[in-house]
Backbone as a ProteinNet text record, in pm:
[ID]
protein_1_A
[PRIMARY]
XXXXXXXXXXXXXXXXXXXXXXXXXXXXXXXXXXXXXXXXXXXXXXXXXXXXXXXXXXXXXXXXXXXXXXXXXXXXXXXXXXXXXXXXXXXXXXXXXXXXXXXXXXXXXXXXXXXXXXXXXXXXXXXXXXXXXXXXXXXXXXXXXXXXXXXXXXXXXXXXXXXXXXXXXXXXXXXXXXXXXXXXXXXXXXXXXXXXXXXXXXXXXXXXXXXXXXXXXXXXXXXXXXXXXXXX
[TERTIARY]
-2397.4	-2237.1	-2098.7	-2046.1	-1979.8	-1859	-1732.8	-1649.1	-1538.4	-1394.8	-1283	-1178.4	-1085.1	-995.8	-846	-825.7	-692.5	-587.4	-460.4	-361.1	-237.4	-100.2	-2.7	160.3	216.1	399.4	437.5	560.1	627.1	647.8	697.3	789	658.1	537.8	419.5	400.2	447.4	383.2	312.8	287	124.2	41.3	155.3	62.1	-14.7	72.8	44.5	-93.2	-33.4	-192	-312.3	-314.6	-388.6	-503.2	-389.5	-401.7	-541.3	-500.9	-562.2	-647.2	-640.5	-812.9	-903.1	-841.4	-962.3	-1037.3	-907.9	-1005.2	-1043.1	-1026.3	-1113.4	-1266	-1260.5	-1401	-1434	-1381.1	-1475.2	-1598.9	-1486.9	-1580.8	-1653.7	-1671.7	-1778.3	-1845.4	-1825.6	-1936.1	-2016.4	-1992.1	-2064.3	-2209.2	-2156.4	-2216	-2374.6	-2320.5	-2398.9	-2529.2	-2456.4	-2542.2	-2617.6	-2563.1	-2673.8	-2775.5	-2766	-2852.3	-2980	-2892.1	-3007.4	-3077.7	-3059.7	-3173.9	-3244.3	-3211.6	-3287.4	-3393.3	-3408.9	-3497.3	-3408.1	-3274.8	-3203.6	-3119.9	-3080.4	-2975.6	-2884.1	-2750.7	-2686.4	-2593.2	-2652.8	-2518.3	-2385.8	-2281.4	-2124.5	-2032.7	-2009.4	-1925.3	-1778.9	-1787	-1651.1	-1526.2	-1494.5	-1318	-1239.1	-1187.5	-1075.1	-923.1	-858.5	-743.8	-652.2	-558.8	-474.2	-337.9	-308.2	-146.9	-85.5	57.3	97.4	142.3	82.5	27.2	91	100	114.4	78.3	25.2	-99.1	17.4	46.3	105.5	114.1	196.5	228.4	174.8	177	229.2	337.6	365.1	466.5	561.4	617.6	635.6	674.4	660.3	678.9	513.9	423.7	316.3	181.4	121.8	46.1	-16.1	-55.8	-120.7	-102.7	14	70.9	85	110.1	152	150.9	150.8	137	306.1	391.2	503.8	512.5	362.5	356.7	342	198.6	178.4	261.9	390.1	447.5	541.4	610.3	667.1	599.6	435.8	450.1	415.3	417.4	331.8	465.6	581.2	683.8	804.9	753.1	857.8	1034.9	1105.9	1231.1	1351.4	1290.3	1352.3	1360.2	1248.7	1168.4	1202.9	1178.4	1166.6	1042.2	935.9	807.1	682.1	577.9	450.9	401	334.2	232.2	145.6	71.3	-30.1	-157.3	-158.1	-241.4	-272.3	-154.5	-84.5	-108.9	-139.3	-171.6	-352.6	-361	-519.9	-599.1	-477.1	-490.5	-492.9	-421.7	-361.7	-534.2	-533.6	-649.8	-767.9	-849.5	-937	-941.3	-781.1	-849.9	-746.1	-783.7	-752.3	-856	-848.8	-928.3	-1090	-1034	-1081.6	-1206.3	-1135.7	-1261.7	-1385	-1308.8	-1419.1	-1531.2	-1482.3	-1553.8	-1646.6	-1603.8	-1656	-1642.6	-1723.6	-1741.4	-1671	-1570.3	-1580.6	-1432.9	-1426.6	-1336.6	-1217	-1145.1	-982	-893.5	-844.9	-707.1	-590.6	-489	-335.9	-260.1	-211.7	-104.6	67.9	131.7	192.9	296.4	491.5	584.8	680.9	651.7	714.3	616.2	714.5	688.4	518.4	450.6	353.2	311.3	327.8	344.7	203.5	151.7	2.1	26.6	-107.9	-92.1	-42.1	-16.7	69.3	-36.6	-186.4	-230.8	-267.7	-234.4	-252.2	-167	-45.6	88.3	104.4	173	153.9	398.3	400.9	530.5	619.5	668.9	734.1	878.5	981.5	1095.3	1191.2	1083.1	1166.4	1063.7	1059.9	951.1	892.8	842.4	676.1	602	492.5	456.2	273.6	230.8	80.2	46.1	-10.9	-54	-93.8	-241.1	-312.4	-322.1	-400.8	-442.5	-550.1	-680.7	-745.9	-900	-936.5	-1073.7	-1263	-1324.2	-1458.3	-1507.4	-1533.1	-1655.2	-1515.8	-1448.2	-1239.5	-1188.4	-1117.6	-984	-894.4	-804.3	-794.1	-583.4	-480.5	-337.8	-278.7	-259.4	-237.5	-41.6	22.1	153.1	141.7	243.5	254	377.3	448.5	573.4	564.7	543.8	519.1	462.3	423.6	305.1	470	557.9	650.5	738.8	691.4	771.5	730.4	606.6	573.3	600.4	701	725.8	635.9	535.9	459.8	408.5	420.5	288.6	118.9	74.7	-32.4	-95.7	-12.3	-26.5	-3.2	80	66.7	-34.3	-69	-178.5	-360.2	-346.7	-407.1	-445.8	-322.9	-328	-377.1	-312.1	-292.4	-436.3	-496.5	-684.4	-740.7	-694.6	-783.4	-739.9	-623.8	-595.3	-659.9	-655	-738.5	-881.2	-958.5	-1109.5	-1094.2	-977.5	-1008.5	-1080.2	-906	-903.3	-1051.5	-1099.2	-1185.5	-1356.4	-1294.6	-1466.5	-1459.9	-1290.9	-1300.6	-1403.2	-1341.3	-1371.4	-1531.6	-1578.8	-1768.9	-1793.7	-1717.9	-1792.3	-1843.1	-1790.7	-1839.6	-1852.7	-1787	-1809.5	-1864.9	-2034.1	-2055.9	-2076.2	-2023.9	-1957.1	-2051.7	-2229.8	-2334.9	-2350.4	-2261.7	-2328.9	-2186.1	-2242.2	-2156.1	-2004.3	-2045.7	-1935.1	-1855.4	-1805.2	-1771.2	-1636.1	-1489.9	-1470.4	-1273	-1326.1	-1179.2	-1035.3	-974.3	-846.3	-775.9	-635.4	-519.2	-606.9	-723.7	-748.3	-879	-928.8	-999.8	-1128.6	-1235.4	-1367.5	-1331.7	-1351.2	-1287.2	-1422.3	-1448.5	-1573	-1480.4	-1558.5	-1487.2	-1562.7	-1669.9	-1623.8	-1544.2	-1609	-1431.4	-1570	-1420.1	-1508	-1363.9	-1392.6	-1200.2	-1236.8	-1324.6	-1338.5	-1229.6	-1212.3	-1105.1	-966.3	-932.8	-838.2	-681.3	-598.2	-474.8	-318.1	-266	-85.6	-58.7	-40.4	163.5	60.2	160.4	182.5	160.4	182.1	116.6	-24.7	-121.6	-187.9	-291	-257.4	-289.8	-346.4	-292	-177.8	-315.9	-341.8	-444.4	-568.8	-586.1	-718.1	-790.5	-703.9	-701.3	-733.7	-703.4	-711.7	-803.7	-820.3	-896.2	-1070.1	-1063.8	-1207.3	-1232.1	-1106.6	-1110.1	-1181.9	-1104	-1232.2	-1356.9	-1356.5	-1542.8	-1584.9	-1530.9	-1622.9	-1698.6	-1606.7	-1683.1	-1541	-1675.1	-1548.2	-1623.1	-1747.9	-1744.8	-1902.6	-1904.7	-1975.4	-2128.8	-2253.5	-2392.2	-2431.4	-2380.6	-2348.3	-2293.4	-2184.4	-2059.3	-2161.9	-2259.8	-2314.8	-2455.9	-2507.4	-2572	-2542.6	-2373.4	-2351.1	-2345.8	-2271.6	-2226	-2371.6	-2435.5	-2589.7	-2617.9	-2655.1	-2694.9	-2584.2	-2504.8	-2328.1	-2401.1	-2380.6	-2495	-2563.1	-2654.9	-2799.3	-2746	-2710.8	-2656.5	-2591.9
289.8	222.4	256.7	105.1	102.4	275.7	305.3	396	259.1	403.8	351.1	419.1	325	334.5	320.6	462.7	437.9	470.3	360.1	404.7	358.9	446.9	408.1	417.6	310.7	288.2	407.6	456.3	589.1	593.3	523.8	543.9	570	598.7	604.9	774.7	830.3	963.7	1012.4	1220	1181.2	1186.9	1228.7	1215.6	1049.9	1000.7	855	845.3	847.3	835.2	907.9	979.6	1090.1	1021.9	933.9	962.2	834.8	702.8	590.4	607.9	720	816.3	783.6	903.6	931	783.2	676.8	560.6	522	498.2	404.3	515	669.1	765.5	707.3	697.8	703.9	565.5	413.6	311.5	317	396.4	420.5	432.2	614.1	661.8	560.3	496.4	388.1	307	261.5	221.6	317.7	410.3	543.5	604.3	582.1	577.6	517.1	389.9	288.5	267.2	258.3	280	382.3	526.3	591.7	539	491.2	477.9	404.4	289	165.3	234.8	379.6	352.5	393.4	368.1	407.3	428.6	465.2	601.4	539.6	487	392.3	508	616	694.1	705.3	802.2	777.2	710.8	666.9	666.6	782.4	712.4	860.9	805.7	832.6	864.9	863.5	776.4	811	825.4	892	898.1	873.5	783.9	763.5	800.3	779.9	785.7	674.1	721.3	666.6	679.1	623.2	625.8	598.7	621.2	548.2	617.8	580.8	585.3	662.3	816.9	813.1	790	754.1	722.1	555	498.5	344	320.6	199	132.1	124.5	140.2	145.5	-46.1	-77.5	-256	-325.3	-271.5	-271.7	-306	-429.3	-500.8	-361	-330.3	-238.1	-77.4	-42.1	68.4	141.2	104.6	192.8	126.9	198.1	125.7	84.8	117.6	-24.3	-116.3	-110.6	-286.9	-379.2	-250.7	-379.9	-456.4	-347.1	-383.7	-504.1	-471.3	-521.9	-726.2	-718.5	-862.4	-858.2	-802.2	-924.7	-883.7	-861.7	-822.2	-978.8	-1029.6	-1109.7	-1110.2	-1126.2	-1082.4	-1132.9	-1290.5	-1313.4	-1271.7	-1203.2	-1219.8	-1054.8	-952.7	-785.3	-780.2	-900.2	-865.7	-865.5	-771.1	-798.1	-917.9	-1014.1	-1095.6	-1052.6	-1047.1	-1008.9	-999.9	-1207.4	-1283	-1203.8	-1233.7	-1188.8	-1030	-959.8	-791.6	-792	-846.3	-835.6	-1005.7	-1049.2	-1142.2	-1013.2	-890.6	-876.8	-733.1	-718.2	-599.9	-699.7	-880.1	-854.5	-888.1	-863.9	-923.5	-808.8	-670	-478.6	-502.8	-423.5	-445.1	-306.3	-225.6	-160.5	-185.7	-312.5	-388.3	-456.9	-484.5	-564.1	-449	-335.5	-235.5	-151.7	-144.7	-104.5	-170.2	-200	-286	-161.9	-138.7	-55.2	-163.1	-85.5	-175.9	-25.3	-136	-131	-122.8	-46	-54.5	48.6	-64.1	40.8	9.7	146.4	132.8	103.2	20.1	-43.1	57.1	47.5	78.4	20.8	-157.5	-301.8	-332.2	-490.6	-547.4	-635.4	-735.5	-792.5	-966.7	-1049.3	-1137.6	-1221.5	-1295.8	-1349.8	-1507.6	-1570.9	-1687.5	-1713.8	-1885.4	-1907.9	-1866.3	-1871.9	-1858.9	-1706.7	-1630.5	-1542.4	-1466.3	-1495.1	-1494.8	-1426.6	-1274.1	-1286.7	-1304.5	-1341.2	-1321.6	-1244.1	-1181.5	-1135.6	-1135.3	-1183.2	-1197.5	-1276.8	-1367.4	-1491.5	-1379.2	-1269.3	-1267.3	-1223	-1306.6	-1314.7	-1190.4	-1179	-1048.4	-1051.9	-987.6	-955.9	-754.8	-730	-606.8	-564.4	-613.1	-607.6	-718.5	-728	-872.6	-840.6	-898.4	-839.3	-930.8	-884.3	-1028.4	-900.5	-1004.1	-926.9	-872.9	-803.2	-700.6	-652.1	-685.1	-638.9	-542.3	-534.8	-533.9	-542.6	-427.8	-406.5	-372.8	-433	-422.5	-333	-279.7	-242.7	-175.2	-266.3	-194.3	-62.1	25.6	66.3	83	15.8	-7.1	-35.1	-122.8	-166.3	-93.8	-10.1	97.9	187.5	215.8	296.7	312.8	181.3	124.4	237.2	317.9	393.9	541.2	575.4	735.9	797.9	787.6	909	938.9	1080.7	1075.9	1065.6	1069.9	1086.4	893.5	839.2	690.7	640.3	658.9	668.1	664.7	809.8	827.2	725.1	723.1	604.6	528.3	440	322.2	269.7	362.5	370.3	401	424.9	468.3	368.7	349.9	179.6	133.8	28.3	-65.5	-48.5	111.6	43	69.6	128.6	110.2	-30.1	-95.1	-301.8	-345.1	-297.7	-358	-387.2	-217.4	-253.9	-223.3	-254.6	-380.2	-487.8	-576.4	-758.6	-683.8	-585	-571.1	-552.6	-528	-490.5	-542.1	-674.7	-795.1	-713.5	-665.3	-683.6	-751.9	-923.9	-1011.3	-1170.5	-1161.6	-1257.5	-1358.2	-1480.9	-1655.6	-1674.8	-1662.6	-1640.5	-1633.6	-1542.1	-1459.3	-1565.2	-1553.4	-1561.8	-1501.7	-1327.3	-1315.4	-1275.1	-1416	-1373	-1508.5	-1453.3	-1610.6	-1620.4	-1762.9	-1702.1	-1717	-1644.7	-1616.2	-1556.6	-1620.6	-1533.3	-1541.6	-1694.1	-1703.1	-1613.7	-1550.3	-1457.8	-1461.1	-1417.3	-1354.5	-1266.4	-1281.4	-1152.1	-1161.3	-1044	-996.9	-1004	-1007.7	-1057.2	-883.7	-844	-698	-655.5	-494.4	-368.2	-321.7	-359.7	-303.3	-321.9	-242	-222.9	-327.6	-458.3	-573.2	-693.7	-685.1	-766.9	-751.5	-826.5	-865.9	-860.7	-733.7	-681.3	-785	-881.9	-960.8	-826.3	-763.2	-661.7	-526.6	-457.7	-318	-290.5	-308.2	-268.7	-309.1	-389.8	-463.9	-391.8	-315.9	-264.8	-96.3	-70.3	86.8	38.4	-57.4	-54.5	-70.7	-180.1	-163.5	-35.6	26.1	141.2	237.2	224.3	354.8	293.9	153.5	108.9	137.2	155.6	169.4	353.7	447.1	579	563.6	545	567.7	537.6	453.4	374.1	429.2	471.1	579.8	502.5	385.9	280.7	244.6	232.4	190.8	59.3	90.9	-101	-151	-246.5	-282.6	-242.4	-309.4	-285.5	-423.7	-525.5	-668.7	-644.8	-527.7	-556.8	-450.4	-357.6	-250.6	-338.2	-469.9	-503.7	-651.2	-604.2	-739.2	-634.1	-484.8	-419.4	-341.6	-362.4	-322.9	-436.6	-557.5	-651.3	-664.6	-615.2	-565.7	-465.4	-338	-222.6	-243.9	-351.6	-386.2	-457.1	-574.5	-636.2	-572
1601.4	1607.5	1661.1	1714	1717.9	1742.2	1813	1806	1720.7	1713.5	1605.3	1710.1	1715.6	1816	1728.5	1711	1612.2	1695.8	1644	1736.1	1624.6	1631.1	1571.4	1570.5	1497.5	1596.4	1569	1590.8	1706	1469.8	1430.6	1272.7	1171.7	1232.3	1100.9	1082.5	1041.3	980.4	1005.5	1040.6	1084.1	941.9	831	667.7	657.1	693.2	673.8	800.7	902	985.8	928.6	888.6	818.3	676.7	633.2	537.3	535.8	618.4	668.3	692.7	817.3	863.9	743.9	715.1	526.8	492.7	438.8	370.5	535	634.7	757.3	769	742.8	766.5	688.7	496.9	439.5	381.5	467.6	419.7	534.5	697.1	756.9	701.5	591.1	532.9	432.7	356.3	289	420.9	511.7	621.7	598.8	661.9	713.4	609.3	473.6	378.7	392.4	326.7	243.4	369.2	481.4	631.9	633.5	578.5	537	441.4	345.7	266.9	226.3	371	426.6	550.1	576.2	694.9	779.7	832.6	1016.2	1000.8	1052	1183.1	1241.2	1172.3	1283.1	1358.1	1254.2	1392.8	1366	1324.7	1230.1	1392	1371.5	1471	1512.6	1636.8	1697.8	1692.8	1631.8	1550	1664.5	1690.7	1849.6	1764.6	1749	1692.5	1778.7	1857.8	2014.8	1939.6	1781.3	1752.6	1848.3	1860.7	2007.5	2075.6	2171.6	2285	2435.9	2554.8	2624.9	2811.7	2898.6	2996.6	3100.7	3107.6	3215.9	3371.6	3427.5	3533.5	3575.3	3439	3481.2	3438.6	3546	3538.1	3421.7	3323.6	3164.7	3161.7	3068.2	3036.1	3092.4	3170.4	3243.2	3101.3	3127.9	3035.5	2986.7	2861.9	2852.8	2854.2	2850.3	2892.1	2841.5	2647.6	2562.5	2456.2	2310.2	2183.5	2167.2	2203.2	2243.5	2336	2368.3	2479.2	2412.9	2311.6	2161.2	2107.1	2044.8	1940.7	2013.2	2152.6	2172.1	2221.8	2247.8	2297.9	2122	2042.1	1911.4	1800.7	1835.4	1733.4	1743.3	1594.1	1593.7	1589.7	1731.2	1717.5	1593.4	1613.6	1464	1373.9	1252.2	1207.4	1160.7	1262	1227.8	1183.5	1201.7	1204	1327.2	1314.4	1426	1361.2	1497.7	1450.9	1423.4	1293.1	1275.9	1411.5	1364.7	1451.5	1593.1	1651.9	1853.5	1865.4	1736.8	1776.2	1802.8	1731.6	1725.5	1849.6	1900.8	2050.5	2125.5	2064	2243.4	2254.9	2076.9	2160.3	2178.4	2197.4	2226.9	2309.8	2407.4	2570.9	2618.8	2557.8	2603	2726.1	2895.9	2921.7	2887	2789.7	2712.8	2641.9	2514.3	2435.2	2603.1	2708.1	2786	2831.3	2884.8	2935.2	2804.4	2677.5	2590	2461.5	2376.9	2295.4	2155.6	2097.5	1967.8	1873.9	1796.6	1661.6	1675.5	1673.6	1726.7	1566.4	1512.6	1436.3	1473.7	1409.9	1454.7	1297.1	1294.2	1159.5	1215.3	1144.1	1163.2	1061.3	1128.9	1034.3	979.5	1098.9	1066.1	947.4	906.6	829.5	881.8	806.8	864.5	856	945	905.2	934.5	909.7	910.8	943.2	950.4	932.4	776	721.1	634.7	489.8	512.3	404.6	331.9	461.6	411.4	396.5	329.2	267.2	237.5	74.3	-42.7	7.6	-143.9	-140.7	-328.2	-273.7	-387.9	-328.1	-459.4	-447.4	-331.2	-311.5	-185.7	-91.9	-42	86.1	67.4	267.9	246.5	359.6	298.6	358.6	439.3	493.6	438.5	445.2	399.8	398.7	555.6	573.4	674.5	747.7	832.9	987.9	1000.1	953.3	1047.2	1128.5	1167.4	1218.5	1238.7	1162.7	1198.8	1317	1310.2	1381.9	1508.1	1475.6	1609.4	1592.9	1474.5	1441.3	1303.5	1271.7	1201.3	1248.3	1157.5	1162.5	1004.6	1042.8	873	828	777.2	697.9	641.7	654.3	572.1	466.5	591.1	514.2	361.9	318.5	181.5	71.1	63	42.3	-24.2	113.9	110.6	9.9	-89.8	-224.7	-331.8	-299.7	-402.6	-385.5	-474.6	-528.4	-506.2	-604.7	-624.1	-488.8	-479.2	-332.8	-337.3	-490.9	-497.1	-488.7	-596.4	-580.7	-472.3	-340.6	-299.2	-124	-122.5	-74.2	-129.9	-283.5	-307.6	-287.4	-274.1	-230.6	-113.5	9.5	157.2	157.5	100	143.2	90	3.9	-42.2	56.7	112.3	185	327.6	361.9	486.3	500.3	322.6	383.1	336.9	233.1	237.3	368.3	447.7	552.2	692.6	670.3	782.5	738.6	602.3	506	577.7	557.3	694.2	816.1	881.1	1045.3	1025.5	951.5	925.1	836.6	778.1	729.2	641	528.1	343.1	260.1	287.9	158.4	265.9	252.4	329.4	208.6	247.5	218.4	88.7	110.6	25.5	-55.2	-144.2	-249.9	-384.4	-465.5	-563.8	-634	-558.4	-629.3	-517.2	-452.1	-316.6	-320.9	-319.9	-352.4	-186.2	-219.3	-50.2	-104.3	-127	-112.8	-12.7	-31.8	77.8	166.3	236.1	352.2	438.2	303.9	331.1	243.5	254.3	146	77.5	-19.2	-117.5	-241.2	-276.8	-372.7	-429.5	-620.4	-724.1	-834.3	-771.3	-858.3	-861.4	-984.8	-937	-782.8	-661.5	-539.5	-471.4	-388.3	-245.6	-140.6	-188.3	-94.2	-205.3	-305.5	-397.8	-284.1	-362.8	-269.9	-348.8	-256.7	-360.2	-292.2	-326.8	-271.9	-274.1	-390.5	-353.7	-368.2	-356.2	-405.9	-511.2	-590.5	-779.7	-750.1	-728.4	-722.7	-594.5	-563.5	-478.7	-528	-612.9	-659.1	-784	-878.8	-950.7	-880.1	-844.7	-748.7	-812.2	-706.7	-602.3	-782.2	-849.3	-983	-1076.2	-1060.5	-1108.7	-1044.8	-934.9	-903.9	-847.8	-900.1	-893.9	-983.1	-1086.6	-1291.2	-1297.5	-1174.6	-1226.9	-1107.5	-1025.4	-935.6	-783.7	-799.5	-695.3	-613.6	-415.1	-392.3	-330.5	-290.6	-227.3	-334.7	-348.5	-447.5	-405.7	-513.8	-477.8	-314.2	-409.9	-303.7	-172.1	-200.5	-65.6	50.8	-10.3	24.4	95.7	58.1	101.6	288.5	229.5	385.3	399.2	433.2	563.4	549.5	571.7	637.1	726	659.9	770.9	889	895.5	982.3	1058.9	958.2	1077.9	1142.2	1065.7	1140.6	1291.2	1276.7	1378.2	1490.9
[MASK]
++++++++++++++++++++++++++++++++++++++++++++++++++++++++++++++++++++++++++++++++++++++++++++++++++++++++++++++++++++++++++++++++++++++++++++++++++++++++++++++++++++++++++++++++++++++++++++++++++++++++++++++++++++++++++++++++++++++++

């Protein structure tokens, strides 16, 4: 399988990065187990946690010289929010994608903006918890989840958000299914499953607790769709 490159902005803590990496790894373990059950050895994808990086010796401000450049290029100066689709456009055009296709994940401490259909609204403020593109990348914001004061609830929610976001990348919901609906501009599962859409932080936590209590990360139907992606 393709490797997974993960970067994070400077104010994302190491604990937050570790929790998100756990959620990403858990989602990929689903692919590996499903494939093995069907007689396929897809191999475990290499995880490449680059953190907040820069390329030594490259002039500051040059294209693709650092995590900071990705932020500068996608930040809306008027709102202070990262434009998720712009960040993904940058990932799509990066030289490393052209040299060798891989999955990209970016963890950001900024609020995240997105296309209007994908935005949630709370108390007059609009935001997205993550932005994704199938078979390519996910941009995940930790900012809103920091509203959770309980460490266990925060960890459970961030792992769930990371797994959900990578689920979109590995195409865990196919449009042909009756248990898939279009909500917030994307396909989501209606079963007890990490691919249900949670629009707000309380919903992320509630769904994560339900899935944890049911011992379900990915439902059987989404498992089948993930297998299709893995084989492709």
